[in-house]
mmCIF file of the C-alpha atoms, coordinates in Angstrom:
data_MODEL
# 
_entry.id   MODEL 
# 
loop_
_atom_site.group_PDB 
_atom_site.id 
_atom_site.type_symbol 
_atom_site.label_atom_id 
_atom_site.label_alt_id 
_atom_site.label_comp_id 
_atom_site.label_asym_id 
_atom_site.label_entity_id 
_atom_site.label_seq_id 
_atom_site.pdbx_PDB_ins_code 
_atom_site.Cartn_x 
_atom_site.Cartn_y 
_atom_site.Cartn_z 
_atom_site.occupancy 
_atom_site.B_iso_or_equiv 
_atom_site.pdbx_formal_charge 
_atom_site.auth_seq_id 
_atom_site.auth_comp_id 
_atom_site.auth_asym_id 
_atom_site.auth_atom_id 
_atom_site.pdbx_PDB_model_num 
ATOM 1   C CA . MET A 1 1   ? 116.742 195.248 -1.397  1.00 0.00 ? 1   MET A CA 1 
ATOM 2   C CA . LEU A 1 2   ? 113.756 195.567 0.922   1.00 0.00 ? 2   LEU A CA 1 
ATOM 3   C CA . ASN A 1 3   ? 115.157 194.498 4.227   1.00 0.00 ? 3   ASN A CA 1 
ATOM 4   C CA . THR A 1 4   ? 112.119 195.584 6.076   1.00 0.00 ? 4   THR A CA 1 
ATOM 5   C CA . TYR A 1 5   ? 108.793 195.262 5.667   1.00 0.00 ? 5   TYR A CA 1 
ATOM 6   C CA . SER A 1 6   ? 108.761 198.446 6.862   1.00 0.00 ? 6   SER A CA 1 
ATOM 7   C CA . GLU A 1 7   ? 110.280 199.463 3.931   1.00 0.00 ? 7   GLU A CA 1 
ATOM 8   C CA . TYR A 1 8   ? 107.815 197.461 1.828   1.00 0.00 ? 8   TYR A CA 1 
ATOM 9   C CA . ILE A 1 9   ? 104.260 199.188 2.893   1.00 0.00 ? 9   ILE A CA 1 
ATOM 10  C CA . ASP A 1 10  ? 106.411 202.648 2.668   1.00 0.00 ? 10  ASP A CA 1 
ATOM 11  C CA . ARG A 1 11  ? 107.226 201.776 -1.207  1.00 0.00 ? 11  ARG A CA 1 
ATOM 12  C CA . TYR A 1 12  ? 104.676 200.223 -2.335  1.00 0.00 ? 12  TYR A CA 1 
ATOM 13  C CA . LEU A 1 13  ? 100.991 200.626 -0.116  1.00 0.00 ? 13  LEU A CA 1 
ATOM 14  C CA . SER A 1 14  ? 101.783 204.204 1.711   1.00 0.00 ? 14  SER A CA 1 
ATOM 15  C CA . LYS A 1 15  ? 103.608 206.268 -0.886  1.00 0.00 ? 15  LYS A CA 1 
ATOM 16  C CA . SER A 1 16  ? 103.348 204.259 -4.129  1.00 0.00 ? 16  SER A CA 1 
ATOM 17  C CA . GLY A 1 17  ? 106.703 205.352 -5.759  1.00 0.00 ? 17  GLY A CA 1 
ATOM 18  C CA . LEU A 1 18  ? 104.791 204.088 -8.581  1.00 0.00 ? 18  LEU A CA 1 
ATOM 19  C CA . SER A 1 19  ? 102.966 207.098 -9.960  1.00 0.00 ? 19  SER A CA 1 
ATOM 20  C CA . LYS A 1 20  ? 98.843  207.376 -9.932  1.00 0.00 ? 20  LYS A CA 1 
ATOM 21  C CA . ARG A 1 21  ? 99.216  203.625 -11.234 1.00 0.00 ? 21  ARG A CA 1 
ATOM 22  C CA . PRO A 1 22  ? 98.016  200.966 -8.627  1.00 0.00 ? 22  PRO A CA 1 
ATOM 23  C CA . CYS A 1 23  ? 99.558  199.511 -6.283  1.00 0.00 ? 23  CYS A CA 1 
ATOM 24  C CA . PRO A 1 24  ? 101.274 195.504 -7.081  1.00 0.00 ? 24  PRO A CA 1 
ATOM 25  C CA . GLY A 1 25  ? 99.642  192.789 -5.388  1.00 0.00 ? 25  GLY A CA 1 
ATOM 26  C CA . GLU A 1 26  ? 100.124 189.833 -3.504  1.00 0.00 ? 26  GLU A CA 1 
ATOM 27  C CA . HIS A 1 27  ? 102.604 187.816 -5.731  1.00 0.00 ? 27  HIS A CA 1 
ATOM 28  C CA . HIS A 1 28  ? 104.697 191.147 -5.667  1.00 0.00 ? 28  HIS A CA 1 
ATOM 29  C CA . PHE A 1 29  ? 104.616 190.991 -1.590  1.00 0.00 ? 29  PHE A CA 1 
ATOM 30  C CA . VAL A 1 30  ? 106.031 187.499 -2.027  1.00 0.00 ? 30  VAL A CA 1 
ATOM 31  C CA . SER A 1 31  ? 108.058 187.707 -4.753  1.00 0.00 ? 31  SER A CA 1 
ATOM 32  C CA . ALA A 1 32  ? 109.591 190.735 -3.646  1.00 0.00 ? 32  ALA A CA 1 
ATOM 33  C CA . TYR A 1 33  ? 109.688 190.241 0.347   1.00 0.00 ? 33  TYR A CA 1 
ATOM 34  C CA . LEU A 1 34  ? 108.203 186.711 1.592   1.00 0.00 ? 34  LEU A CA 1 
ATOM 35  C CA . VAL A 1 35  ? 109.957 184.154 -0.290  1.00 0.00 ? 35  VAL A CA 1 
ATOM 36  C CA . PRO A 1 36  ? 113.711 185.606 -0.239  1.00 0.00 ? 36  PRO A CA 1 
ATOM 37  C CA . ARG A 1 37  ? 113.588 185.752 3.411   1.00 0.00 ? 37  ARG A CA 1 
ATOM 38  C CA . LEU A 1 38  ? 111.892 182.030 3.791   1.00 0.00 ? 38  LEU A CA 1 
ATOM 39  C CA . PHE A 1 39  ? 114.357 180.830 1.835   1.00 0.00 ? 39  PHE A CA 1 
ATOM 40  C CA . LYS A 1 40  ? 117.028 182.289 4.227   1.00 0.00 ? 40  LYS A CA 1 
ATOM 41  C CA . LEU A 1 41  ? 115.459 180.250 6.940   1.00 0.00 ? 41  LEU A CA 1 
ATOM 42  C CA . ASN A 1 42  ? 114.584 177.095 5.846   1.00 0.00 ? 42  ASN A CA 1 
ATOM 43  C CA . GLN A 1 43  ? 117.110 176.694 3.002   1.00 0.00 ? 43  GLN A CA 1 
ATOM 44  C CA . ARG A 1 44  ? 114.188 175.641 0.595   1.00 0.00 ? 44  ARG A CA 1 
ATOM 45  C CA . VAL A 1 45  ? 112.517 176.789 -2.674  1.00 0.00 ? 45  VAL A CA 1 
ATOM 46  C CA . PRO A 1 46  ? 108.803 177.330 -1.829  1.00 0.00 ? 46  PRO A CA 1 
ATOM 47  C CA . ASP A 1 47  ? 107.690 174.268 -4.872  1.00 0.00 ? 47  ASP A CA 1 
ATOM 48  C CA . TYR A 1 48  ? 104.018 176.487 -5.119  1.00 0.00 ? 48  TYR A CA 1 
ATOM 49  C CA . ILE A 1 49  ? 104.628 180.319 -5.439  1.00 0.00 ? 49  ILE A CA 1 
ATOM 50  C CA . ASN A 1 50  ? 101.090 181.688 -6.008  1.00 0.00 ? 50  ASN A CA 1 
ATOM 51  C CA . PRO A 1 51  ? 99.378  178.409 -7.436  1.00 0.00 ? 51  PRO A CA 1 
ATOM 52  C CA . ASP A 1 52  ? 95.862  180.885 -8.056  1.00 0.00 ? 52  ASP A CA 1 
ATOM 53  C CA . GLY A 1 53  ? 93.985  178.607 -9.725  1.00 0.00 ? 53  GLY A CA 1 
ATOM 54  C CA . THR A 1 54  ? 95.549  175.378 -9.528  1.00 0.00 ? 54  THR A CA 1 
ATOM 55  C CA . LYS A 1 55  ? 93.345  172.922 -7.950  1.00 0.00 ? 55  LYS A CA 1 
ATOM 56  C CA . GLY A 1 56  ? 94.450  171.003 -4.865  1.00 0.00 ? 56  GLY A CA 1 
ATOM 57  C CA . ILE A 1 57  ? 97.858  173.604 -4.127  1.00 0.00 ? 57  ILE A CA 1 
ATOM 58  C CA . ILE A 1 58  ? 96.728  175.056 -0.818  1.00 0.00 ? 58  ILE A CA 1 
ATOM 59  C CA . GLY A 1 59  ? 97.990  178.707 -0.306  1.00 0.00 ? 59  GLY A CA 1 
ATOM 60  C CA . ASP A 1 60  ? 100.563 181.135 -2.580  1.00 0.00 ? 60  ASP A CA 1 
ATOM 61  C CA . VAL A 1 61  ? 103.563 179.586 -1.232  1.00 0.00 ? 61  VAL A CA 1 
ATOM 62  C CA . VAL A 1 62  ? 103.788 175.787 -0.530  1.00 0.00 ? 62  VAL A CA 1 
ATOM 63  C CA . TYR A 1 63  ? 105.789 173.332 0.122   1.00 0.00 ? 63  TYR A CA 1 
ATOM 64  C CA . TYR A 1 64  ? 106.050 169.834 -0.714  1.00 0.00 ? 64  TYR A CA 1 
ATOM 65  C CA . LYS A 1 65  ? 106.867 166.630 1.628   1.00 0.00 ? 65  LYS A CA 1 
ATOM 66  C CA . ASP A 1 66  ? 107.757 163.233 -0.070  1.00 0.00 ? 66  ASP A CA 1 
ATOM 67  C CA . HIS A 1 67  ? 105.322 164.144 -2.403  1.00 0.00 ? 67  HIS A CA 1 
ATOM 68  C CA . GLU A 1 68  ? 101.901 165.455 -0.204  1.00 0.00 ? 68  GLU A CA 1 
ATOM 69  C CA . HIS A 1 69  ? 101.568 168.303 0.264   1.00 0.00 ? 69  HIS A CA 1 
ATOM 70  C CA . GLN A 1 70  ? 103.587 169.837 3.550   1.00 0.00 ? 70  GLN A CA 1 
ATOM 71  C CA . PHE A 1 71  ? 103.142 173.530 4.767   1.00 0.00 ? 71  PHE A CA 1 
ATOM 72  C CA . GLY A 1 72  ? 101.385 176.465 2.548   1.00 0.00 ? 72  GLY A CA 1 
ATOM 73  C CA . ILE A 1 73  ? 101.525 179.830 3.512   1.00 0.00 ? 73  ILE A CA 1 
ATOM 74  C CA . GLU A 1 74  ? 98.240  182.066 1.595   1.00 0.00 ? 74  GLU A CA 1 
ATOM 75  C CA . ALA A 1 75  ? 99.487  185.907 1.670   1.00 0.00 ? 75  ALA A CA 1 
ATOM 76  C CA . LYS A 1 76  ? 97.186  188.783 1.156   1.00 0.00 ? 76  LYS A CA 1 
ATOM 77  C CA . LEU A 1 77  ? 97.342  191.853 0.857   1.00 0.00 ? 77  LEU A CA 1 
ATOM 78  C CA . GLY A 1 78  ? 95.876  195.440 1.105   1.00 0.00 ? 78  GLY A CA 1 
ATOM 79  C CA . THR A 1 79  ? 92.402  193.839 0.820   1.00 0.00 ? 79  THR A CA 1 
ATOM 80  C CA . ILE A 1 80  ? 90.979  190.431 2.292   1.00 0.00 ? 80  ILE A CA 1 
ATOM 81  C CA . ARG A 1 81  ? 89.101  188.346 -0.789  1.00 0.00 ? 81  ARG A CA 1 
ATOM 82  C CA . LEU A 1 82  ? 88.546  185.270 -1.094  1.00 0.00 ? 82  LEU A CA 1 
ATOM 83  C CA . THR A 1 83  ? 87.212  183.848 -3.918  1.00 0.00 ? 83  THR A CA 1 
ATOM 84  C CA . LYS A 1 84  ? 84.105  181.117 -4.357  1.00 0.00 ? 84  LYS A CA 1 
ATOM 85  C CA . GLY A 1 85  ? 86.480  178.732 -4.000  1.00 0.00 ? 85  GLY A CA 1 
ATOM 86  C CA . GLU A 1 86  ? 88.681  179.741 -0.895  1.00 0.00 ? 86  GLU A CA 1 
ATOM 87  C CA . PHE A 1 87  ? 86.080  180.718 1.181   1.00 0.00 ? 87  PHE A CA 1 
ATOM 88  C CA . ASN A 1 88  ? 84.305  177.097 0.752   1.00 0.00 ? 88  ASN A CA 1 
ATOM 89  C CA . GLU A 1 89  ? 86.752  175.139 1.465   1.00 0.00 ? 89  GLU A CA 1 
ATOM 90  C CA . TRP A 1 90  ? 89.272  177.859 4.040   1.00 0.00 ? 90  TRP A CA 1 
ATOM 91  C CA . VAL A 1 91  ? 86.404  179.338 5.949   1.00 0.00 ? 91  VAL A CA 1 
ATOM 92  C CA . VAL A 1 92  ? 83.057  177.521 5.552   1.00 0.00 ? 92  VAL A CA 1 
ATOM 93  C CA . ASN A 1 93  ? 84.926  173.740 5.530   1.00 0.00 ? 93  ASN A CA 1 
ATOM 94  C CA . THR A 1 94  ? 85.641  173.394 9.143   1.00 0.00 ? 94  THR A CA 1 
ATOM 95  C CA . GLU A 1 95  ? 88.002  170.205 8.226   1.00 0.00 ? 95  GLU A CA 1 
ATOM 96  C CA . SER A 1 96  ? 91.547  171.884 8.842   1.00 0.00 ? 96  SER A CA 1 
ATOM 97  C CA . SER A 1 97  ? 93.260  169.761 6.258   1.00 0.00 ? 97  SER A CA 1 
ATOM 98  C CA . ARG A 1 98  ? 91.725  171.694 3.207   1.00 0.00 ? 98  ARG A CA 1 
ATOM 99  C CA . TRP A 1 99  ? 93.410  174.824 4.766   1.00 0.00 ? 99  TRP A CA 1 
ATOM 100 C CA . PRO A 1 100 ? 96.897  176.276 4.768   1.00 0.00 ? 100 PRO A CA 1 
ATOM 101 C CA . HIS A 1 101 ? 98.973  176.216 7.395   1.00 0.00 ? 101 HIS A CA 1 
ATOM 102 C CA . THR A 1 102 ? 100.008 180.810 7.733   1.00 0.00 ? 102 THR A CA 1 
ATOM 103 C CA . PHE A 1 103 ? 97.889  183.276 7.076   1.00 0.00 ? 103 PHE A CA 1 
ATOM 104 C CA . ILE A 1 104 ? 99.974  186.226 6.560   1.00 0.00 ? 104 ILE A CA 1 
ATOM 105 C CA . GLY A 1 105 ? 98.503  190.035 5.878   1.00 0.00 ? 105 GLY A CA 1 
ATOM 106 C CA . ILE A 1 106 ? 100.407 193.275 4.808   1.00 0.00 ? 106 ILE A CA 1 
ATOM 107 C CA . GLY A 1 107 ? 98.365  197.059 5.316   1.00 0.00 ? 107 GLY A CA 1 
ATOM 108 C CA . THR A 1 108 ? 99.975  200.127 5.889   1.00 0.00 ? 108 THR A CA 1 
ATOM 109 C CA . SER A 1 109 ? 99.141  199.662 9.667   1.00 0.00 ? 109 SER A CA 1 
ATOM 110 C CA . GLY A 1 110 ? 101.732 196.735 9.255   1.00 0.00 ? 110 GLY A CA 1 
ATOM 111 C CA . ILE A 1 111 ? 102.196 192.686 8.961   1.00 0.00 ? 111 ILE A CA 1 
ATOM 112 C CA . GLY A 1 112 ? 99.966  190.099 10.587  1.00 0.00 ? 112 GLY A CA 1 
ATOM 113 C CA . LEU A 1 113 ? 101.176 186.549 10.814  1.00 0.00 ? 113 LEU A CA 1 
ATOM 114 C CA . CYS A 1 114 ? 98.751  183.965 11.902  1.00 0.00 ? 114 CYS A CA 1 
ATOM 115 C CA . SER A 1 115 ? 97.669  180.669 12.263  1.00 0.00 ? 115 SER A CA 1 
ATOM 116 C CA . TRP A 1 116 ? 94.613  180.176 8.844   1.00 0.00 ? 116 TRP A CA 1 
ATOM 117 C CA . ALA A 1 117 ? 92.961  178.962 12.528  1.00 0.00 ? 117 ALA A CA 1 
ATOM 118 C CA . GLU A 1 118 ? 93.326  181.935 13.739  1.00 0.00 ? 118 GLU A CA 1 
ATOM 119 C CA . PHE A 1 119 ? 93.115  183.462 10.716  1.00 0.00 ? 119 PHE A CA 1 
ATOM 120 C CA . ARG A 1 120 ? 89.747  181.950 10.297  1.00 0.00 ? 120 ARG A CA 1 
ATOM 121 C CA . SER A 1 121 ? 88.281  183.676 13.676  1.00 0.00 ? 121 SER A CA 1 
ATOM 122 C CA . ALA A 1 122 ? 89.419  186.622 13.590  1.00 0.00 ? 122 ALA A CA 1 
ATOM 123 C CA . TYR A 1 123 ? 87.631  186.671 10.421  1.00 0.00 ? 123 TYR A CA 1 
ATOM 124 C CA . ILE A 1 124 ? 84.361  185.767 11.109  1.00 0.00 ? 124 ILE A CA 1 
ATOM 125 C CA . ALA A 1 125 ? 84.437  187.936 13.995  1.00 0.00 ? 125 ALA A CA 1 
ATOM 126 C CA . SER A 1 126 ? 85.192  191.178 11.945  1.00 0.00 ? 126 SER A CA 1 
ATOM 127 C CA . VAL A 1 127 ? 82.875  190.227 9.382   1.00 0.00 ? 127 VAL A CA 1 
ATOM 128 C CA . THR A 1 128 ? 79.820  189.380 12.618  1.00 0.00 ? 128 THR A CA 1 
ATOM 129 C CA . GLU A 1 129 ? 81.206  192.900 13.694  1.00 0.00 ? 129 GLU A CA 1 
ATOM 130 C CA . LYS A 1 130 ? 79.200  194.520 11.096  1.00 0.00 ? 130 LYS A CA 1 
ATOM 131 C CA . ASN A 1 131 ? 76.717  192.032 9.846   1.00 0.00 ? 131 ASN A CA 1 
ATOM 132 C CA . SER A 1 132 ? 75.393  190.138 13.645  1.00 0.00 ? 132 SER A CA 1 
ATOM 133 C CA . GLY A 1 133 ? 73.887  187.267 12.031  1.00 0.00 ? 133 GLY A CA 1 
ATOM 134 C CA . TRP A 1 134 ? 76.272  186.067 9.377   1.00 0.00 ? 134 TRP A CA 1 
ATOM 135 C CA . VAL A 1 135 ? 78.264  183.149 9.713   1.00 0.00 ? 135 VAL A CA 1 
ATOM 136 C CA . PRO A 1 136 ? 79.511  181.261 7.419   1.00 0.00 ? 136 PRO A CA 1 
ATOM 137 C CA . ARG A 1 137 ? 77.473  179.841 4.593   1.00 0.00 ? 137 ARG A CA 1 
ATOM 138 C CA . SER A 1 138 ? 78.688  177.994 1.114   1.00 0.00 ? 138 SER A CA 1 
ATOM 139 C CA . LEU A 1 139 ? 78.894  180.627 -1.939  1.00 0.00 ? 139 LEU A CA 1 
ATOM 140 C CA . SER A 1 140 ? 77.276  179.749 -5.430  1.00 0.00 ? 140 SER A CA 1 
ATOM 141 C CA . GLU A 1 141 ? 79.425  182.235 -6.845  1.00 0.00 ? 141 GLU A CA 1 
ATOM 142 C CA . GLY A 1 142 ? 81.856  185.566 -6.672  1.00 0.00 ? 142 GLY A CA 1 
ATOM 143 C CA . TYR A 1 143 ? 83.733  186.296 -2.931  1.00 0.00 ? 143 TYR A CA 1 
ATOM 144 C CA . GLY A 1 144 ? 83.511  185.766 0.785   1.00 0.00 ? 144 GLY A CA 1 
ATOM 145 C CA . PRO A 1 145 ? 82.833  189.217 2.585   1.00 0.00 ? 145 PRO A CA 1 
ATOM 146 C CA . MET A 1 146 ? 85.901  191.751 1.624   1.00 0.00 ? 146 MET A CA 1 
ATOM 147 C CA . LYS A 1 147 ? 87.873  192.764 4.167   1.00 0.00 ? 147 LYS A CA 1 
ATOM 148 C CA . SER A 1 148 ? 90.053  195.609 4.348   1.00 0.00 ? 148 SER A CA 1 
ATOM 149 C CA . VAL A 1 149 ? 93.550  193.773 5.987   1.00 0.00 ? 149 VAL A CA 1 
ATOM 150 C CA . ASN A 1 150 ? 93.768  196.888 8.228   1.00 0.00 ? 150 ASN A CA 1 
ATOM 151 C CA . MET A 1 151 ? 90.755  195.988 9.670   1.00 0.00 ? 151 MET A CA 1 
ATOM 152 C CA . LEU A 1 152 ? 91.242  192.257 10.508  1.00 0.00 ? 152 LEU A CA 1 
ATOM 153 C CA . LEU A 1 153 ? 94.983  192.833 11.621  1.00 0.00 ? 153 LEU A CA 1 
ATOM 154 C CA . PRO A 1 154 ? 94.045  193.841 15.460  1.00 0.00 ? 154 PRO A CA 1 
ATOM 155 C CA . LYS A 1 155 ? 91.841  191.605 15.682  1.00 0.00 ? 155 LYS A CA 1 
ATOM 156 C CA . LEU A 1 156 ? 94.622  188.651 15.761  1.00 0.00 ? 156 LEU A CA 1 
ATOM 157 C CA . PRO A 1 157 ? 95.480  187.137 18.654  1.00 0.00 ? 157 PRO A CA 1 
ATOM 158 C CA . ASN A 1 158 ? 98.468  188.805 20.823  1.00 0.00 ? 158 ASN A CA 1 
ATOM 159 C CA . GLY A 1 159 ? 101.759 188.636 19.054  1.00 0.00 ? 159 GLY A CA 1 
ATOM 160 C CA . LYS A 1 160 ? 99.992  188.243 15.411  1.00 0.00 ? 160 LYS A CA 1 
ATOM 161 C CA . PHE A 1 161 ? 100.419 191.958 14.023  1.00 0.00 ? 161 PHE A CA 1 
ATOM 162 C CA . PHE A 1 162 ? 103.360 193.788 13.989  1.00 0.00 ? 162 PHE A CA 1 
ATOM 163 C CA . PRO A 1 163 ? 102.948 197.024 13.336  1.00 0.00 ? 163 PRO A CA 1 
ATOM 164 C CA . LYS A 1 164 ? 104.952 199.354 10.663  1.00 0.00 ? 164 LYS A CA 1 
ATOM 165 C CA . GLY A 1 165 ? 107.683 201.386 11.892  1.00 0.00 ? 165 GLY A CA 1 
ATOM 166 C CA . ALA A 1 166 ? 107.732 205.107 12.417  1.00 0.00 ? 166 ALA A CA 1 
ATOM 167 C CA . ASP A 1 167 ? 111.901 205.276 12.252  1.00 0.00 ? 167 ASP A CA 1 
ATOM 168 C CA . PRO A 1 168 ? 114.908 203.228 10.403  1.00 0.00 ? 168 PRO A CA 1 
ATOM 169 C CA . LYS A 1 169 ? 115.803 201.893 13.572  1.00 0.00 ? 169 LYS A CA 1 
ATOM 170 C CA . ASP A 1 170 ? 112.215 201.165 14.585  1.00 0.00 ? 170 ASP A CA 1 
ATOM 171 C CA . TYR A 1 171 ? 112.117 199.599 10.892  1.00 0.00 ? 171 TYR A CA 1 
ATOM 172 C CA . ALA A 1 172 ? 114.336 197.068 11.487  1.00 0.00 ? 172 ALA A CA 1 
ATOM 173 C CA . ASP A 1 173 ? 113.427 195.976 15.073  1.00 0.00 ? 173 ASP A CA 1 
ATOM 174 C CA . LEU A 1 174 ? 110.414 195.036 14.401  1.00 0.00 ? 174 LEU A CA 1 
ATOM 175 C CA . GLU A 1 175 ? 111.783 193.133 11.394  1.00 0.00 ? 175 GLU A CA 1 
ATOM 176 C CA . ASP A 1 176 ? 113.454 191.113 13.400  1.00 0.00 ? 176 ASP A CA 1 
ATOM 177 C CA . SER A 1 177 ? 110.191 190.309 15.472  1.00 0.00 ? 177 SER A CA 1 
ATOM 178 C CA . PHE A 1 178 ? 108.655 189.557 12.640  1.00 0.00 ? 178 PHE A CA 1 
ATOM 179 C CA . ILE A 1 179 ? 111.209 187.046 11.715  1.00 0.00 ? 179 ILE A CA 1 
ATOM 180 C CA . LYS A 1 180 ? 111.180 185.734 14.824  1.00 0.00 ? 180 LYS A CA 1 
ATOM 181 C CA . ALA A 1 181 ? 107.999 185.014 14.386  1.00 0.00 ? 181 ALA A CA 1 
ATOM 182 C CA . LEU A 1 182 ? 108.448 183.618 10.538  1.00 0.00 ? 182 LEU A CA 1 
ATOM 183 C CA . GLU A 1 183 ? 110.804 180.962 12.101  1.00 0.00 ? 183 GLU A CA 1 
ATOM 184 C CA . LYS A 1 184 ? 108.537 180.011 14.255  1.00 0.00 ? 184 LYS A CA 1 
ATOM 185 C CA . GLU A 1 185 ? 105.377 179.498 12.712  1.00 0.00 ? 185 GLU A CA 1 
ATOM 186 C CA . ILE A 1 186 ? 107.120 177.483 9.062   1.00 0.00 ? 186 ILE A CA 1 
ATOM 187 C CA . ALA A 1 187 ? 109.486 175.379 11.637  1.00 0.00 ? 187 ALA A CA 1 
ATOM 188 C CA . CYS A 1 188 ? 107.774 171.898 9.911   1.00 0.00 ? 188 CYS A CA 1 
# 
């Protein structure tokens, strides 16, 4: 059992115990780390977990209520890579009703948790930092600009970035802070 996100980072991102194999993707993070914590907090099994390519499902972890989308979390591990559809709908489109509610990004430096609007602002700022004339425009193919989660995390608003712990006591304290923020974020 993974007790903290810092343990997840150590085991799967920083010094992978998987020999020379690549680190697992965000689906692994969602199933091995995130969903058990969400269930502990709200006693609900998500209606969808990682519905990539499932049209009309907004996010990697999705809850429905009364047959309607209630809440969606989009997770990114290591790299923020938005498909053409995700980029056009969730970054270019300013209609927030079609966005996920929450962004969770995990990198070797820590984990970020914020609203999609806060993520969107940080993502756009991060891209324009390297390309000052850039503005989000619809794509006809490919992916939106890729960003390292580590590069984006410090650009999130205060209290939305939780650094990787330095030792097991630090791991537990930071995990508690993250779980409190997660509980607040999913209170719907």
